[in-house]
Amino acid sequence: MINGEEKPLRILLVDCYDSYTFNIHDLIQRASSKCSITTVHWDTARPDLWDSLTCFDAIFVGPGPGNPSEYASVFEKIWNSDVPTLGICLGFQSLALHYGCSVDKMPTLPWHGRISSILSTNDSIYRNLPSVKGMRYHSLYVDSIRTNALRVLAKSTEDQIVMAIEAIEKPHYGILYHPESIGSSDAVSIVRNFFNVVEKFRTDNSTSSTETGFDVLEIQPSPFIKNPKTPSMRISSQEIPWTDPLTVVEYLNNADKPICFLDSAKKPGKFSIIGFFEGPLSYFIRYKKWINTTYIVNCQNNLEETYNGDFWEIVAKFMEEHKAFPIESALPFHGGIIGAIGYECSDYSSRSIAEASSFTYDTKKNQRNYVDAELAFVDRSIVFDLEEEKAYVQTLYPSDDSLQIWWEDLLFDLQKFSKNKLKHHGHGSTIKKPTEQDYTDRVRICQQRLLNGDSYEMCLTDTTFAYTDPNFSDYDLYLSARSHNPSSFAGFLRFPHLTLLCCSPERFMKYKDSTCHFSPIKGTLKKGSQMTYEEARSKLLNSKDTAELNMIIDLIRNDLHQLAKKDSVEVPQLYQVEEHPNVYSLLSHIYGQVDESITAWDVLAKCFPPGSMTGAPKLRTVRMLEEIEPYGRGIYSGTLGYWDVTGSSEFNVIIRSAFKYNEDSLWRIGAGGAVTVLSTPLGEYEEMLLKANSILPALCLIAPDREKY
Ligand SMILES: C=C(O[C@@H]1C=C(C(=O)O)C=C[C@H]1O)C(=O)O
Ligand SMILES: NC(=O)CC[C@H](N)C(=O)O
């Protein structure tokens, strides 16, 4: 309060590329009704900002990977200033380092994603908070505070590690655990206690951060489309006699047509979708990251347009030109984008255009000629409501008077056509799997990085290669896959450059009426013949699996906090155990509301690639995994799904899948698992094989009851 008026707190939030920085941004907003937050990356902020810190009322030094000494050039300026500052984790460590304490590797296993009971001095920023819960994400710690310039404010009860400190002479504080985490308590009270200190240091002549030109960067979601256009398409949809979706796919297969099939092969999946390419407005869209080029081909006249630049923005602009007027409909899809986006289609991946031609990318990843994403825009579709056993044929082309004729011809052909019986006995396939030695060596490399403090969790993966019996169609292989492992987020794509057999159990993101829903899986348990659901649940709710999942829940909260409305990010169900054909999975549900100007595609682009497939902190972990993993992931661990012309969308995580680039007909099966400090190398190798075996038998066309290679 200055002169009786409530001047907004001018906050500087220093982002050290952690995956939880924007959870802190949300916490600050929840702790102060009036604040303006300037968020900057520690290494790219305008240099004069560090000499103008007094234009802020308070500073938050965020958490991050690595050792605080890596950031000394900036951190020293902060701790030499008199501005009230709160450092979190890495920030805490840098404050201790500034006062001459040593920051070392934990003497025991690091705490990543586990919650500590913490006792405080019940004063200072812990006033009226004698004990709290704290989610810990740290490999480094401060053994003891060997200076009179600092005072210990809190310690963990389990291992007596210093959890919070304050400087004696300056309003500088540090907290080692993450108060902003879903697993911590009393964070708003702690920050409000800190803000009470801040208020004492505010003066009338505090300059405003805007007077120094440091724009106040409230998190302003930047939608791809700034000025939405009036829709141009009109949906028409009519119920048709029920038919099994596989019969339609088999008909398309035998007609050697492209196949675009999203398959709810298991509950809770309710709808299956088939896209068709006969309409006048159907397209294929493919992207090659190494030349940053997107190709859009009309399926009727084969005219191809080439676009250079951001793939996500190009697709967003294409869809803006093909939006439809909303209609009252319970169906998830009426026409629009269906397809697969590969893992490397983000700036997290170091395979940027400039680097793409580098030695690493060119030879080690050897994917110069392949697509990084391939989508279809379908203007005709059939949606199957599997619960109601109802089917609907739809078109986007208002005067598509050929629709009726098209559908009647298709129906006539289907009636002549009976579903093929799956050939269970193939001649096997040539399989090349990762060796135990190679994979366990890589697990150890990951664990070394975790112990160094470079990451909290690394989702390590590798690729199994398979050549299959040429006598079997891709569709036969898909039928075999879905019989082995019926999944809620399955799909079969046979596109011009990419064929994908997907039996994914994991939703990445669902978007409907501006509500976003993420449900990451972390924690996989092989089904035993005697294992009951309750036994599986008690095993999965152990500390290793819940720790893995906690890290991803906080990561997704962080990504959503950059887009969602204030106070709208929620985790109503922290842990859920799901039963699948071969495994039990531990998952969570995270929701957020975005402004209507933010589309599903904006959310997908911002949160991509799926955090459950990277680990955290996302950027440094993705970069390290790229160097550790022997091959690029390509389509594996990317996402398959739809973006409807009315705006609704749902995308999965492409796991338990096989894909091939049609140029070389070599099937690639990615598989892996989250490596933490609690992992065992052999256990991770076995988990990787377990997941690969969710799809491998299908490539050998082996009946579900027999497994051999
Ligand atoms: C890495 C894979 O699965 C991912 C890792 C999981 C885990 O660590 O338990 C579970 C589901 C996925 O998010 C895979 O299936 O290849
Ligand atoms: N969450 C963090 O800021 C981690 C700090 C440091 N990289 C460590 O591992 O201890």
Short mmCIF file of N, CA, C and O in Angstrom, two decimals, residues 24-99:
data_model
loop_
_atom_site.label_atom_id
_atom_site.label_comp_id
_atom_site.label_asym_id
_atom_site.label_seq_id
_atom_site.Cartn_x
_atom_site.Cartn_y
_atom_site.Cartn_z
N ILE A 24 4.83 -21.42 -10.62
CA ILE A 24 5.21 -20.34 -9.71
C ILE A 24 4.49 -19.06 -10.11
O ILE A 24 3.98 -18.31 -9.28
N HIS A 25 4.40 -18.83 -11.43
CA HIS A 25 3.67 -17.66 -11.92
C HIS A 25 2.23 -17.68 -11.41
O HIS A 25 1.70 -16.70 -10.91
N ASP A 26 1.62 -18.87 -11.48
CA ASP A 26 0.23 -19.03 -11.00
C ASP A 26 0.17 -18.79 -9.49
O ASP A 26 -0.72 -18.12 -8.98
N LEU A 27 1.17 -19.32 -8.77
CA LEU A 27 1.20 -19.15 -7.30
C LEU A 27 1.28 -17.68 -6.93
O LEU A 27 0.57 -17.21 -6.04
N ILE A 28 2.13 -16.94 -7.62
CA ILE A 28 2.28 -15.50 -7.35
C ILE A 28 0.94 -14.80 -7.54
O ILE A 28 0.49 -14.00 -6.70
N GLN A 29 0.25 -15.14 -8.63
CA GLN A 29 -1.05 -14.51 -8.90
C GLN A 29 -2.07 -14.87 -7.84
O GLN A 29 -2.92 -14.05 -7.48
N ARG A 30 -1.99 -16.10 -7.32
CA ARG A 30 -2.94 -16.51 -6.28
C ARG A 30 -2.61 -15.86 -4.95
O ARG A 30 -3.47 -15.63 -4.10
N ALA A 31 -1.34 -15.50 -4.76
CA ALA A 31 -0.94 -14.90 -3.47
C ALA A 31 -1.15 -13.40 -3.45
O ALA A 31 -1.24 -12.80 -2.38
N SER A 32 -1.23 -12.79 -4.66
CA SER A 32 -1.39 -11.33 -4.68
C SER A 32 -2.49 -10.95 -5.65
O SER A 32 -2.41 -11.27 -6.84
N SER A 33 -3.51 -10.27 -5.14
CA SER A 33 -4.63 -9.95 -6.04
C SER A 33 -4.21 -8.93 -7.09
O SER A 33 -4.79 -8.84 -8.16
N LYS A 34 -3.18 -8.10 -6.75
CA LYS A 34 -2.77 -7.10 -7.74
C LYS A 34 -1.26 -7.19 -7.92
O LYS A 34 -0.51 -6.80 -7.05
N CYS A 35 -0.85 -7.79 -9.02
CA CYS A 35 0.59 -7.83 -9.29
C CYS A 35 0.81 -7.86 -10.79
O CYS A 35 -0.04 -8.30 -11.55
N SER A 36 1.93 -7.27 -11.21
CA SER A 36 2.29 -7.37 -12.63
C SER A 36 3.59 -8.16 -12.68
O SER A 36 4.54 -7.84 -11.98
N ILE A 37 3.55 -9.24 -13.47
CA ILE A 37 4.68 -10.18 -13.47
C ILE A 37 5.45 -10.06 -14.78
O ILE A 37 4.87 -10.20 -15.85
N THR A 38 6.74 -9.77 -14.66
CA THR A 38 7.62 -9.78 -15.84
C THR A 38 8.43 -11.06 -15.79
O THR A 38 9.20 -11.27 -14.86
N THR A 39 8.17 -11.95 -16.75
CA THR A 39 8.85 -13.25 -16.77
C THR A 39 9.93 -13.23 -17.84
O THR A 39 9.64 -12.91 -18.99
N VAL A 40 11.15 -13.53 -17.45
CA VAL A 40 12.26 -13.52 -18.42
C VAL A 40 13.07 -14.79 -18.27
O VAL A 40 13.17 -15.35 -17.17
N HIS A 41 13.64 -15.25 -19.37
CA HIS A 41 14.61 -16.35 -19.30
C HIS A 41 15.91 -15.76 -18.78
O HIS A 41 16.34 -14.68 -19.21
N TRP A 42 16.58 -16.51 -17.91
CA TRP A 42 17.79 -15.97 -17.24
C TRP A 42 18.86 -15.58 -18.25
O TRP A 42 19.65 -14.66 -18.01
N ASP A 43 18.88 -16.27 -19.41
CA ASP A 43 20.01 -16.08 -20.35
C ASP A 43 19.65 -15.21 -21.54
O ASP A 43 20.51 -14.90 -22.37
N THR A 44 18.38 -14.82 -21.67
CA THR A 44 18.05 -14.02 -22.87
C THR A 44 17.41 -12.69 -22.52
O THR A 44 17.02 -11.93 -23.39
N ALA A 45 17.31 -12.40 -21.23
CA ALA A 45 16.70 -11.12 -20.84
C ALA A 45 17.60 -9.98 -21.31
O ALA A 45 18.82 -10.14 -21.45
N ARG A 46 16.98 -8.83 -21.52
CA ARG A 46 17.76 -7.65 -21.93
C ARG A 46 18.84 -7.40 -20.88
O ARG A 46 18.55 -7.31 -19.69
N PRO A 47 20.11 -7.30 -21.27
CA PRO A 47 21.22 -7.21 -20.31
C PRO A 47 21.02 -6.10 -19.28
O PRO A 47 21.37 -6.26 -18.11
N ASP A 48 20.42 -4.98 -19.71
CA ASP A 48 20.32 -3.87 -18.74
C ASP A 48 19.28 -4.17 -17.67
O ASP A 48 19.22 -3.47 -16.65
N LEU A 49 18.50 -5.21 -17.86
CA LEU A 49 17.50 -5.56 -16.82
C LEU A 49 18.20 -5.86 -15.50
O LEU A 49 17.77 -5.44 -14.43
N TRP A 50 19.34 -6.54 -15.60
CA TRP A 50 20.03 -6.97 -14.36
C TRP A 50 20.66 -5.78 -13.63
O TRP A 50 21.05 -5.89 -12.48
N ASP A 51 20.76 -4.65 -14.33
CA ASP A 51 21.27 -3.45 -13.64
C ASP A 51 20.13 -2.51 -13.25
O ASP A 51 20.35 -1.39 -12.82
N SER A 52 18.89 -3.01 -13.48
CA SER A 52 17.71 -2.16 -13.18
C SER A 52 16.75 -2.89 -12.25
O SER A 52 15.54 -2.70 -12.32
N LEU A 53 17.27 -3.77 -11.43
CA LEU A 53 16.41 -4.63 -10.61
C LEU A 53 15.55 -3.82 -9.64
O LEU A 53 14.48 -4.25 -9.24
N THR A 54 16.01 -2.61 -9.30
CA THR A 54 15.24 -1.84 -8.30
C THR A 54 13.92 -1.33 -8.87
O THR A 54 13.10 -0.79 -8.14
N CYS A 55 13.70 -1.56 -10.18
CA CYS A 55 12.37 -1.14 -10.69
C CYS A 55 11.34 -2.21 -10.39
O CYS A 55 10.17 -2.07 -10.74
N PHE A 56 11.77 -3.28 -9.72
CA PHE A 56 10.81 -4.31 -9.31
C PHE A 56 10.66 -4.28 -7.80
O PHE A 56 11.62 -3.98 -7.08
N ASP A 57 9.47 -4.64 -7.34
CA ASP A 57 9.25 -4.71 -5.89
C ASP A 57 9.72 -6.03 -5.32
O ASP A 57 10.05 -6.12 -4.14
N ALA A 58 9.73 -7.08 -6.15
CA ALA A 58 10.15 -8.40 -5.66
C ALA A 58 10.64 -9.24 -6.83
O ALA A 58 10.22 -9.02 -7.98
N ILE A 59 11.52 -10.17 -6.52
CA ILE A 59 12.07 -11.06 -7.54
C ILE A 59 11.87 -12.51 -7.09
O ILE A 59 12.04 -12.83 -5.90
N PHE A 60 11.49 -13.37 -8.02
CA PHE A 60 11.45 -14.81 -7.77
C PHE A 60 12.49 -15.45 -8.68
O PHE A 60 12.45 -15.25 -9.90
N VAL A 61 13.45 -16.17 -8.09
CA VAL A 61 14.44 -16.89 -8.89
C VAL A 61 13.97 -18.33 -9.00
O VAL A 61 13.90 -19.06 -7.99
N GLY A 62 13.61 -18.71 -10.21
CA GLY A 62 12.96 -20.01 -10.41
C GLY A 62 13.91 -21.19 -10.31
O GLY A 62 15.13 -21.03 -10.29
N PRO A 63 13.32 -22.39 -10.26
CA PRO A 63 14.09 -23.64 -10.24
C PRO A 63 14.64 -23.93 -11.63
O PRO A 63 14.32 -23.25 -12.60
N GLY A 64 15.47 -24.95 -11.71
CA GLY A 64 15.99 -25.31 -13.03
C GLY A 64 17.03 -26.40 -12.96
O GLY A 64 17.49 -26.79 -11.89
N PRO A 65 17.38 -26.92 -14.15
CA PRO A 65 18.35 -28.01 -14.22
C PRO A 65 19.77 -27.52 -13.98
O PRO A 65 20.03 -26.32 -14.08
N GLY A 66 20.64 -28.47 -13.66
CA GLY A 66 22.05 -28.15 -13.55
C GLY A 66 22.43 -27.60 -12.18
O GLY A 66 21.66 -27.63 -11.23
N ASN A 67 23.63 -27.06 -12.15
CA ASN A 67 24.21 -26.55 -10.90
C ASN A 67 24.06 -25.03 -10.86
O ASN A 67 24.21 -24.38 -11.89
N PRO A 68 23.76 -24.45 -9.70
CA PRO A 68 23.56 -22.99 -9.64
C PRO A 68 24.77 -22.21 -10.14
O PRO A 68 24.64 -21.10 -10.65
N SER A 69 25.95 -22.83 -10.09
CA SER A 69 27.14 -22.10 -10.56
C SER A 69 27.06 -21.79 -12.05
O SER A 69 27.64 -20.83 -12.54
N GLU A 70 26.25 -22.59 -12.80
CA GLU A 70 26.09 -22.32 -14.24
C GLU A 70 25.43 -20.96 -14.48
O GLU A 70 25.53 -20.39 -15.56
N TYR A 71 24.71 -20.48 -13.48
CA TYR A 71 23.89 -19.28 -13.68
C TYR A 71 24.47 -18.08 -12.94
O TYR A 71 23.82 -17.04 -12.81
N ALA A 72 25.69 -18.21 -12.45
CA ALA A 72 26.26 -17.20 -11.53
C ALA A 72 26.24 -15.80 -12.12
O ALA A 72 26.00 -14.82 -11.42
N SER A 73 26.43 -15.68 -13.44
CA SER A 73 26.55 -14.33 -14.04
C SER A 73 25.33 -13.48 -13.74
O SER A 73 25.42 -12.28 -13.51
N VAL A 74 24.20 -14.14 -13.66
CA VAL A 74 22.95 -13.39 -13.39
C VAL A 74 22.62 -13.43 -11.91
O VAL A 74 22.26 -12.41 -11.30
N PHE A 75 22.76 -14.60 -11.34
CA PHE A 75 22.35 -14.76 -9.94
C PHE A 75 23.13 -13.82 -9.01
O PHE A 75 22.60 -13.28 -8.05
N GLU A 76 24.40 -13.59 -9.29
CA GLU A 76 25.19 -12.72 -8.40
C GLU A 76 24.62 -11.30 -8.39
O GLU A 76 24.55 -10.64 -7.36
N LYS A 77 24.15 -10.86 -9.55
CA LYS A 77 23.58 -9.51 -9.60
C LYS A 77 22.31 -9.44 -8.75
O LYS A 77 22.04 -8.44 -8.09
N ILE A 78 21.56 -10.52 -8.80
CA ILE A 78 20.31 -10.54 -8.03
C ILE A 78 20.61 -10.50 -6.54
O ILE A 78 20.08 -9.67 -5.80
N TRP A 79 21.51 -11.38 -6.10
CA TRP A 79 21.77 -11.47 -4.64
C TRP A 79 22.60 -10.28 -4.16
O TRP A 79 22.64 -10.00 -2.97
N ASN A 80 23.24 -9.54 -5.08
CA ASN A 80 23.94 -8.31 -4.65
C ASN A 80 22.98 -7.12 -4.56
O ASN A 80 23.35 -6.07 -4.04
N SER A 81 21.77 -7.32 -5.07
CA SER A 81 20.82 -6.20 -4.99
C SER A 81 20.11 -6.25 -3.64
O SER A 81 20.24 -7.23 -2.91
N ASP A 82 19.37 -5.22 -3.33
CA ASP A 82 18.61 -5.20 -2.07
C ASP A 82 17.13 -5.47 -2.28
O ASP A 82 16.33 -5.33 -1.36
N VAL A 83 16.80 -5.89 -3.50
CA VAL A 83 15.38 -6.13 -3.80
C VAL A 83 14.94 -7.41 -3.10
O VAL A 83 15.65 -8.42 -3.15
N PRO A 84 13.80 -7.41 -2.40
CA PRO A 84 13.30 -8.64 -1.78
C PRO A 84 13.21 -9.76 -2.81
O PRO A 84 12.64 -9.57 -3.89
N THR A 85 13.84 -10.88 -2.49
CA THR A 85 13.94 -11.97 -3.47
C THR A 85 13.67 -13.31 -2.81
O THR A 85 14.13 -13.56 -1.68
N LEU A 86 12.92 -14.15 -3.50
CA LEU A 86 12.67 -15.52 -3.04
C LEU A 86 13.18 -16.49 -4.10
O LEU A 86 12.73 -16.44 -5.25
N GLY A 87 14.18 -17.31 -3.71
CA GLY A 87 14.73 -18.29 -4.65
C GLY A 87 14.14 -19.66 -4.38
O GLY A 87 14.02 -20.06 -3.21
N ILE A 88 13.75 -20.37 -5.45
CA ILE A 88 13.16 -21.70 -5.28
C ILE A 88 14.07 -22.76 -5.89
O ILE A 88 14.47 -22.65 -7.04
N CYS A 89 14.42 -23.73 -5.09
CA CYS A 89 15.27 -24.87 -5.44
C CYS A 89 16.61 -24.40 -5.98
O CYS A 89 17.48 -24.06 -5.19
N LEU A 90 16.77 -24.33 -7.28
CA LEU A 90 18.02 -23.78 -7.85
C LEU A 90 18.27 -22.39 -7.28
O LEU A 90 19.41 -22.02 -6.96
N GLY A 91 17.19 -21.62 -7.13
CA GLY A 91 17.29 -20.27 -6.56
C GLY A 91 17.77 -20.32 -5.13
O GLY A 91 18.66 -19.54 -4.72
N PHE A 92 17.26 -21.27 -4.34
CA PHE A 92 17.72 -21.48 -2.96
C PHE A 92 19.21 -21.81 -2.96
O PHE A 92 20.00 -21.23 -2.21
N GLN A 93 19.60 -22.72 -3.84
CA GLN A 93 20.99 -23.17 -3.89
C GLN A 93 21.92 -22.01 -4.25
O GLN A 93 23.02 -21.89 -3.71
N SER A 94 21.43 -21.13 -5.16
CA SER A 94 22.29 -20.01 -5.58
C SER A 94 22.44 -19.00 -4.44
O SER A 94 23.51 -18.39 -4.29
N LEU A 95 21.40 -18.84 -3.61
CA LEU A 95 21.52 -17.94 -2.46
C LEU A 95 22.55 -18.47 -1.49
O LEU A 95 23.44 -17.75 -1.03
N ALA A 96 22.50 -19.77 -1.21
CA ALA A 96 23.47 -20.39 -0.29
C ALA A 96 24.88 -20.27 -0.86
O ALA A 96 25.84 -19.93 -0.15
N LEU A 97 24.99 -20.51 -2.16
CA LEU A 97 26.30 -20.41 -2.83
C LEU A 97 26.84 -18.99 -2.72
O LEU A 97 28.03 -18.77 -2.47
N HIS A 98 25.95 -18.01 -2.86
CA HIS A 98 26.36 -16.60 -2.80
C HIS A 98 26.99 -16.27 -1.45
O HIS A 98 27.90 -15.45 -1.36
N TYR A 99 26.51 -16.95 -0.41
CA TYR A 99 27.06 -16.69 0.93
C TYR A 99 28.13 -17.71 1.33
O TYR A 99 28.38 -17.96 2.49
#
